[in-house]
Amino acid sequence: MPKNKRPEPRKPAKAAEPDDDTLAQALADLALELAEQEDFDAAPELAREQGERFNRIVRNALRKNNDELLYGAVERARYADVGAYQYLRSHIEEASATALMRREGGPPMEINAFAVPVFVHSTGGLKQAEGFQDPDAFDALVASFAQAGLESPDAKVVLISHAYDLDEIDRITYSHLSEMVRDAHATMTEKKLTATPALERSLAGWSESGFGAGDQAMELRFLLGFALKRTDDPFYQVPNDEAEADAWFAARMLRYQAWTGRAAPLVKRCMAGAPASLELNFLYQDLFFGAKEQGVAEYAMLQMMAAVNQALERHQCAPGAVRAVVAPADVDDVIVLRVNLYANAGGALLVSSEKPFDLAADLETEVDDIADALGTLGIVAVEVAMKFDKQGTPVDPRPCHGA
């Protein structure tokens, strides 16, 4: 008689992984909880556990190139809570632009992706084919970051020999940038040539500018670089004391301003065959997404002021003969900042111009910046309203203290 065999134990069923929608909502919820705990400094142990889960979800999404999850979480947070939106977006942006690297027997290292936005004024516009044809200027530009005290003398800095236009920068997503950081690290540490598909994919080429040969052109370009340094490098340690930290950042700003003067001739030589014909205006060096945000905001402001200036010329109005009203407006469920320009005589609307408004930004500061920019055009009668209603009428306009 055959012996009965003991039944084999069942293998436990593998738990199904949460789908992207579930993880995106979990990430947005964690951001809200962490932002609130950061505000009130409560429950440190709970905050630590939630922070670890939050970082794990973000890291896994970047590693799996899961932009749908990350952008979905940001979008949920945007409409749920401003504090959560700010917390989530800033942490994802930093995580995508920064990587910690550890090698056996070596010190922990950090690599980050930074960018320098530059406004280039020229006649006829830049020509991509003329760019980065001067290797001596490019090498000197790379070296200048450490020489000017913007990066540590012990750090290794590389630049991409390309001036990215806004469309190219806009196509770089969170996970794409994270891949670019890893590509850059490989080129900076490997002794043999390595493939860099993410870096190569970022070089999509400039969009058509449409400038004629005699047109006065203003174009936004970004210098993109990577800095590899030890995590314990004292050069990058910001003081804990608030006053000392403010002084630390102020000193760096002074070094940066001095750098722009020395670097401008090198950047011109890198961007055009006739460098003397260019005029440059630098914005501040920052991590990739911070630099992008600076560039986009300033570009939108310049476009808004150009529209206002053109309206003054078209209607033959002196700046003192108009008043401007600044307020938020809802355009297809997206908040923008709008400027309406009215003639003092009769109150006719001369022009309405808009720029994007980031919910993470301070509204009062944004309005004051617009008032200051209008002042440079000679417009001093500036009012701020609660909002523009659906008919485009300003609600409760009052004189702007920033004017």
Coordinates of C-alpha atoms in Angstrom, one line a residue:
M1 CA 0.0 0.0 0.0
P2 CA 1.4 3.4 -1.0
K3 CA 2.4 5.7 1.8
N4 CA 0.5 9.0 1.9
K5 CA 2.8 12.0 1.2
R6 CA 2.7 15.0 3.4
P7 CA 1.2 17.9 1.5
E8 CA 3.7 20.5 0.5
P9 CA 3.1 23.9 2.3
R10 CA 1.6 26.5 0.2
K11 CA 3.7 29.5 -0.8
P12 CA 2.2 32.7 0.5
A13 CA 0.7 34.7 -2.2
K14 CA 2.8 37.7 -3.2
A15 CA 1.0 40.8 -2.1
A16 CA 0.0 43.0 -5.0
E17 CA 1.9 46.2 -5.2
P18 CA -0.2 49.4 -5.0
D19 CA -1.0 50.9 -8.4
D20 CA 0.3 54.4 -9.4
D21 CA -2.9 56.2 -8.4
T22 CA -2.8 54.7 -4.9
L23 CA 0.9 55.6 -4.5
A24 CA 0.4 59.1 -5.9
Q25 CA -2.4 59.7 -3.3
A26 CA -0.3 58.2 -0.5
L27 CA 2.6 60.5 -1.5
A28 CA 0.4 63.5 -1.5
D29 CA -1.1 62.5 1.9
L30 CA 2.3 62.0 3.4
A31 CA 3.4 65.4 2.1
L32 CA 0.5 67.0 3.9
E33 CA 1.2 65.2 7.1
L34 CA 5.0 66.0 7.0
A35 CA 4.4 69.6 6.1
E36 CA 2.0 70.0 9.1
Q37 CA 4.5 68.3 11.4
E38 CA 7.3 70.5 10.1
D39 CA 5.2 73.6 10.9
F40 CA 4.3 72.5 14.4
D41 CA 7.4 70.4 15.2
A42 CA 5.3 67.6 16.7
A43 CA 5.6 63.8 16.9
P44 CA 9.3 63.5 15.8
E45 CA 9.2 59.6 15.8
L46 CA 6.1 59.6 13.6
A47 CA 7.6 62.2 11.3
R48 CA 10.8 60.1 10.9
E49 CA 8.8 57.0 9.9
Q50 CA 6.6 58.9 7.5
G51 CA 9.6 60.7 6.1
E52 CA 11.4 57.4 5.4
R53 CA 8.3 56.1 3.6
F54 CA 7.9 59.3 1.7
N55 CA 11.6 59.2 0.6
R56 CA 11.3 55.5 -0.3
I57 CA 8.3 56.1 -2.6
V58 CA 10.1 59.0 -4.3
R59 CA 13.4 57.1 -4.8
N60 CA 11.6 54.1 -6.2
A61 CA 9.6 56.2 -8.6
L62 CA 12.8 57.9 -9.9
R63 CA 14.6 54.6 -10.1
K64 CA 11.7 53.1 -12.2
N65 CA 11.3 56.2 -14.3
N66 CA 7.8 56.5 -13.0
D67 CA 7.0 60.2 -13.8
E68 CA 3.3 59.5 -13.9
L69 CA 3.3 58.7 -10.2
L70 CA 5.4 61.7 -9.2
Y71 CA 3.6 64.3 -11.3
G72 CA 0.3 62.8 -10.3
A73 CA 1.1 63.2 -6.7
V74 CA 2.2 66.9 -7.2
E75 CA -1.1 67.6 -9.1
R76 CA -3.1 66.1 -6.2
A77 CA -1.2 68.1 -3.7
R78 CA -1.6 71.3 -5.7
Y79 CA -5.4 71.3 -5.3
A80 CA -5.4 69.8 -1.8
D81 CA -3.1 72.1 0.3
V82 CA -0.5 74.7 -0.6
G83 CA 1.8 73.6 2.1
A84 CA 1.7 70.0 1.0
Y85 CA 2.3 71.1 -2.6
Q86 CA 5.3 73.2 -1.7
Y87 CA 6.8 70.4 0.4
L88 CA 6.2 67.6 -2.1
R89 CA 7.4 69.5 -5.2
S90 CA 10.6 70.9 -3.5
H91 CA 11.5 67.4 -2.2
I92 CA 10.9 65.7 -5.5
E93 CA 12.9 68.4 -7.4
E94 CA 15.9 68.0 -5.0
A95 CA 15.8 64.2 -5.1
S96 CA 15.8 64.2 -8.9
A97 CA 18.7 66.7 -9.1
T98 CA 20.8 65.1 -6.4
A99 CA 22.3 61.6 -5.8
L100 CA 24.3 60.1 -3.0
M101 CA 27.0 57.7 -4.2
R102 CA 29.0 55.3 -2.0
R103 CA 31.9 53.2 -3.1
E104 CA 33.6 50.6 -1.0
G105 CA 36.7 52.1 0.7
G106 CA 35.8 55.6 -0.4
P107 CA 34.0 58.6 1.3
P108 CA 30.3 59.2 0.7
M109 CA 29.9 61.5 -2.3
E110 CA 27.1 63.7 -3.6
I111 CA 26.5 64.8 -7.2
N112 CA 24.0 67.4 -8.2
A113 CA 22.7 68.9 -11.4
F114 CA 22.8 72.7 -11.5
A115 CA 21.9 75.3 -14.1
V116 CA 22.6 78.9 -14.9
P117 CA 19.8 80.8 -16.7
V118 CA 21.1 83.4 -19.2
F119 CA 19.2 86.0 -21.2
V120 CA 21.0 86.6 -24.5
H121 CA 20.4 89.8 -26.5
S122 CA 21.5 89.8 -30.1
T123 CA 20.6 91.0 -33.6
G124 CA 19.0 88.1 -35.5
G125 CA 19.1 85.6 -32.7
L126 CA 21.6 82.8 -31.8
K127 CA 22.6 80.1 -34.2
Q128 CA 23.0 76.7 -32.6
A129 CA 25.6 75.6 -35.2
E130 CA 27.9 78.5 -34.0
G131 CA 27.8 77.3 -30.3
F132 CA 30.7 75.8 -28.4
Q133 CA 33.3 76.0 -31.1
D134 CA 35.9 77.5 -28.8
P135 CA 37.4 74.7 -26.6
D136 CA 39.7 77.1 -24.7
A137 CA 36.8 79.3 -23.7
F138 CA 34.7 76.3 -22.7
D139 CA 37.5 74.8 -20.5
A140 CA 38.1 78.2 -18.8
L141 CA 34.4 78.5 -18.2
V142 CA 34.3 75.0 -16.5
A143 CA 37.3 75.9 -14.3
S144 CA 35.8 79.3 -13.4
F145 CA 33.2 77.8 -11.0
A146 CA 35.8 76.6 -8.6
Q147 CA 38.1 79.5 -9.2
A148 CA 35.3 82.0 -8.3
G149 CA 34.3 80.1 -5.2
L150 CA 31.0 78.9 -6.5
E151 CA 32.1 75.3 -6.0
S152 CA 34.6 73.7 -3.7
P153 CA 38.2 73.5 -4.9
D154 CA 38.0 69.8 -4.1
A155 CA 34.8 69.3 -6.2
K156 CA 34.8 68.0 -9.7
V157 CA 32.6 70.1 -12.1
V158 CA 31.5 69.3 -15.6
L159 CA 29.4 71.4 -18.0
I160 CA 27.4 70.2 -21.0
S161 CA 28.8 71.9 -24.1
H162 CA 25.4 73.1 -25.2
A163 CA 23.2 76.0 -24.3
Y164 CA 19.7 74.6 -23.7
D165 CA 16.7 76.5 -24.9
L166 CA 13.5 76.6 -22.8
D167 CA 11.8 73.8 -24.8
E168 CA 14.7 71.4 -24.2
I169 CA 14.7 72.2 -20.5
D170 CA 11.0 71.8 -20.3
R171 CA 11.2 68.3 -21.8
I172 CA 13.5 67.1 -19.0
T173 CA 11.2 65.4 -16.4
Y174 CA 12.0 64.3 -12.8
S175 CA 13.1 60.8 -13.8
H176 CA 15.0 62.0 -16.9
L177 CA 17.0 64.4 -14.8
S178 CA 17.7 61.6 -12.3
E179 CA 19.0 59.5 -15.2
M180 CA 21.2 62.4 -16.4
V181 CA 22.7 62.7 -12.9
R182 CA 23.7 59.0 -13.0
D183 CA 25.1 59.3 -16.5
A184 CA 27.2 62.3 -15.4
H185 CA 28.5 60.4 -12.4
A186 CA 29.6 57.6 -14.6
T187 CA 31.5 59.9 -16.9
M188 CA 33.2 61.6 -14.0
T189 CA 34.3 58.4 -12.2
E190 CA 34.8 55.7 -14.7
K191 CA 38.2 55.4 -16.4
K192 CA 36.7 54.2 -19.7
L193 CA 34.2 55.8 -21.9
T194 CA 30.6 55.0 -20.9
A195 CA 27.3 55.4 -22.7
T196 CA 25.3 58.4 -21.6
P197 CA 21.8 57.9 -23.2
A198 CA 20.0 60.2 -20.8
L199 CA 22.4 63.1 -21.5
E200 CA 22.3 62.5 -25.2
R201 CA 18.4 62.4 -25.1
S202 CA 18.3 65.8 -23.5
L203 CA 20.1 67.4 -26.5
A204 CA 16.9 67.6 -28.6
G205 CA 18.0 70.8 -30.4
W206 CA 16.6 74.3 -30.3
S207 CA 13.1 75.2 -31.4
E208 CA 12.8 77.6 -34.4
S209 CA 13.1 81.2 -33.2
G210 CA 11.6 83.0 -36.2
F211 CA 13.9 86.0 -35.8
G212 CA 14.9 87.8 -39.0
A213 CA 18.5 88.8 -39.7
G214 CA 17.9 92.4 -38.5
D215 CA 15.5 91.6 -35.6
Q216 CA 16.5 92.6 -32.0
A217 CA 16.3 89.2 -30.2
M218 CA 16.1 88.3 -26.6
E219 CA 16.5 84.6 -25.9
L220 CA 16.6 82.5 -22.7
R221 CA 19.3 79.8 -22.5
F222 CA 20.5 77.5 -19.7
L223 CA 24.0 76.3 -19.0
L224 CA 23.7 72.9 -17.4
G225 CA 26.4 71.3 -15.2
F226 CA 27.1 68.7 -12.5
A227 CA 29.2 69.0 -9.4
L228 CA 30.6 65.9 -7.6
K229 CA 31.8 66.5 -4.0
R230 CA 32.3 64.8 -0.7
T231 CA 29.2 65.0 1.5
D232 CA 31.3 66.2 4.4
D233 CA 33.1 69.0 2.4
P234 CA 33.0 72.0 4.8
F235 CA 32.8 74.4 1.8
Y236 CA 29.1 73.5 1.5
Q237 CA 28.1 73.5 5.1
V238 CA 25.6 76.3 5.8
P239 CA 25.8 77.6 9.4
N240 CA 22.9 76.6 11.8
D241 CA 22.6 80.1 13.2
E242 CA 20.1 82.1 11.1
A243 CA 22.2 85.3 11.0
E244 CA 25.3 83.4 10.1
A245 CA 23.4 81.5 7.4
D246 CA 22.1 84.8 5.9
A247 CA 25.7 86.1 5.9
W248 CA 26.9 82.9 4.3
F249 CA 24.4 83.2 1.4
A250 CA 25.0 86.9 1.0
A251 CA 28.8 86.2 0.6
R252 CA 28.0 83.6 -2.0
M253 CA 25.8 86.0 -3.9
L254 CA 28.7 88.5 -4.0
R255 CA 31.0 85.8 -5.4
Y256 CA 28.4 84.9 -8.0
Q257 CA 28.0 88.5 -9.1
A258 CA 31.7 88.8 -9.5
W259 CA 31.8 85.5 -11.4
T260 CA 29.2 86.8 -13.9
G261 CA 31.5 89.6 -14.9
R262 CA 34.5 87.3 -15.4
A263 CA 32.5 84.6 -17.1
A264 CA 30.5 86.7 -19.5
P265 CA 33.2 87.0 -22.1
L266 CA 33.7 83.2 -21.9
V267 CA 30.0 82.5 -22.3
K268 CA 29.8 84.8 -25.3
R269 CA 32.7 83.0 -26.9
C270 CA 30.9 79.7 -26.3
M271 CA 27.5 80.9 -27.7
A272 CA 28.4 82.8 -30.9
G273 CA 31.0 83.2 -33.6
A274 CA 30.9 87.0 -33.1
P275 CA 30.9 87.1 -29.3
A276 CA 31.2 90.9 -29.1
S277 CA 27.7 91.3 -30.7
L278 CA 26.0 89.6 -27.6
E279 CA 24.7 91.1 -24.4
L280 CA 24.1 88.8 -21.5
N281 CA 22.1 89.0 -18.3
F282 CA 22.6 86.1 -15.8
L283 CA 20.1 84.8 -13.3
Y284 CA 21.3 82.9 -10.2
Q285 CA 22.9 79.5 -10.3
D286 CA 20.6 76.9 -8.7
L287 CA 19.7 73.3 -8.7
F288 CA 18.1 72.3 -12.1
F289 CA 14.4 72.9 -11.3
G290 CA 15.1 76.0 -9.2
A291 CA 17.0 77.6 -12.1
K292 CA 14.3 76.6 -14.5
E293 CA 11.7 78.3 -12.3
Q294 CA 13.7 81.5 -12.1
G295 CA 14.2 81.6 -15.9
V296 CA 10.5 80.9 -16.7
A297 CA 9.3 83.5 -14.2
E298 CA 11.6 86.2 -15.5
Y299 CA 10.8 85.3 -19.1
A300 CA 7.1 85.6 -18.4
M301 CA 7.6 89.0 -16.7
L302 CA 9.6 90.3 -19.6
Q303 CA 6.9 89.2 -22.0
M304 CA 4.2 90.9 -19.9
M305 CA 6.2 94.1 -19.8
A306 CA 6.8 93.9 -23.6
A307 CA 3.0 93.6 -24.1
V308 CA 2.3 96.6 -21.9
N309 CA 5.1 98.7 -23.6
Q310 CA 3.7 97.8 -27.0
A311 CA 0.2 98.9 -26.0
L312 CA 1.6 102.3 -24.8
E313 CA 3.2 102.7 -28.2
R314 CA 0.2 101.4 -30.2
H315 CA -2.3 103.7 -28.5
Q316 CA 0.3 106.6 -28.3
C317 CA -0.2 106.9 -24.5
A318 CA 2.3 108.4 -22.1
P319 CA 3.0 106.2 -19.0
G320 CA 1.5 108.9 -16.8
A321 CA -1.8 108.8 -18.8
V322 CA -2.7 105.2 -17.9
R323 CA -3.4 103.1 -14.8
A324 CA -2.7 99.4 -14.3
V325 CA -4.6 96.9 -12.3
V326 CA -2.9 93.7 -11.1
A327 CA -4.9 90.7 -9.7
P328 CA -5.2 86.9 -10.0
A329 CA -7.5 85.5 -12.6
D330 CA -8.9 82.0 -13.2
V331 CA -8.3 80.8 -16.8
D332 CA -9.6 77.3 -17.4
D333 CA -9.1 76.4 -13.8
V334 CA -5.5 77.6 -13.8
I335 CA -4.6 80.7 -11.7
V336 CA -2.6 83.4 -13.6
L337 CA -1.6 86.9 -12.6
R338 CA -3.1 89.5 -15.0
V339 CA -2.3 93.1 -15.7
N340 CA -5.0 95.3 -17.3
L341 CA -3.9 98.6 -18.6
Y342 CA -6.6 101.3 -18.8
A343 CA -6.5 104.8 -20.3
N344 CA -7.2 107.5 -17.7
A345 CA -9.3 109.4 -20.2
G346 CA -12.5 107.3 -20.6
G347 CA -11.1 104.2 -18.9
A348 CA -10.8 102.1 -22.1
L349 CA -8.9 98.8 -21.7
L350 CA -5.7 99.1 -23.7
V351 CA -4.2 95.7 -23.1
S352 CA -4.6 92.6 -20.9
S353 CA -1.5 90.5 -20.3
E354 CA -1.0 87.4 -18.1
K355 CA 1.8 85.4 -16.6
P356 CA 1.7 82.1 -14.9
F357 CA 1.3 82.1 -11.1
D358 CA 2.8 79.3 -9.0
L359 CA 0.7 78.4 -6.0
A360 CA 3.9 78.0 -4.0
A361 CA 4.8 81.6 -4.6
D362 CA 3.9 84.5 -2.4
L363 CA 1.2 86.5 -4.0
E364 CA 2.1 89.9 -2.4
T365 CA 5.7 89.5 -3.5
E366 CA 4.6 88.6 -7.0
V367 CA 2.3 91.7 -7.2
D368 CA 5.0 94.0 -5.9
D369 CA 7.5 92.7 -8.5
I370 CA 5.0 93.5 -11.2
A371 CA 4.4 96.9 -9.8
D372 CA 8.2 97.5 -9.7
A373 CA 8.5 96.4 -13.3
L374 CA 5.6 98.7 -14.4
G375 CA 7.5 101.5 -12.6
T376 CA 10.5 100.9 -14.8
L377 CA 8.2 101.8 -17.8
G378 CA 7.1 105.0 -16.0
I379 CA 3.7 103.6 -14.9
V380 CA 3.1 104.7 -11.3
A381 CA -0.7 104.5 -11.1
V382 CA -0.9 100.8 -10.1
E383 CA -3.7 99.1 -8.3
V384 CA -4.1 95.6 -6.9
A385 CA -7.5 93.9 -6.8
M386 CA -8.8 90.8 -5.1
K387 CA -9.3 89.1 -8.4
F388 CA -10.6 89.5 -11.9
D389 CA -14.1 88.1 -12.2
K390 CA -15.3 86.0 -15.1
Q391 CA -16.2 89.1 -17.1
G392 CA -12.7 90.4 -16.6
T393 CA -13.7 93.2 -14.2
P394 CA -11.3 93.8 -11.3
V395 CA -12.9 93.2 -7.9
D396 CA -12.2 95.8 -5.2
P397 CA -9.1 97.5 -6.7
R398 CA -7.0 99.5 -4.4
P399 CA -3.7 101.4 -4.7
C400 CA -0.7 99.1 -4.6
H401 CA 1.7 99.9 -1.9
G402 CA 4.5 98.5 -4.0
A403 CA 4.0 101.1 -6.7

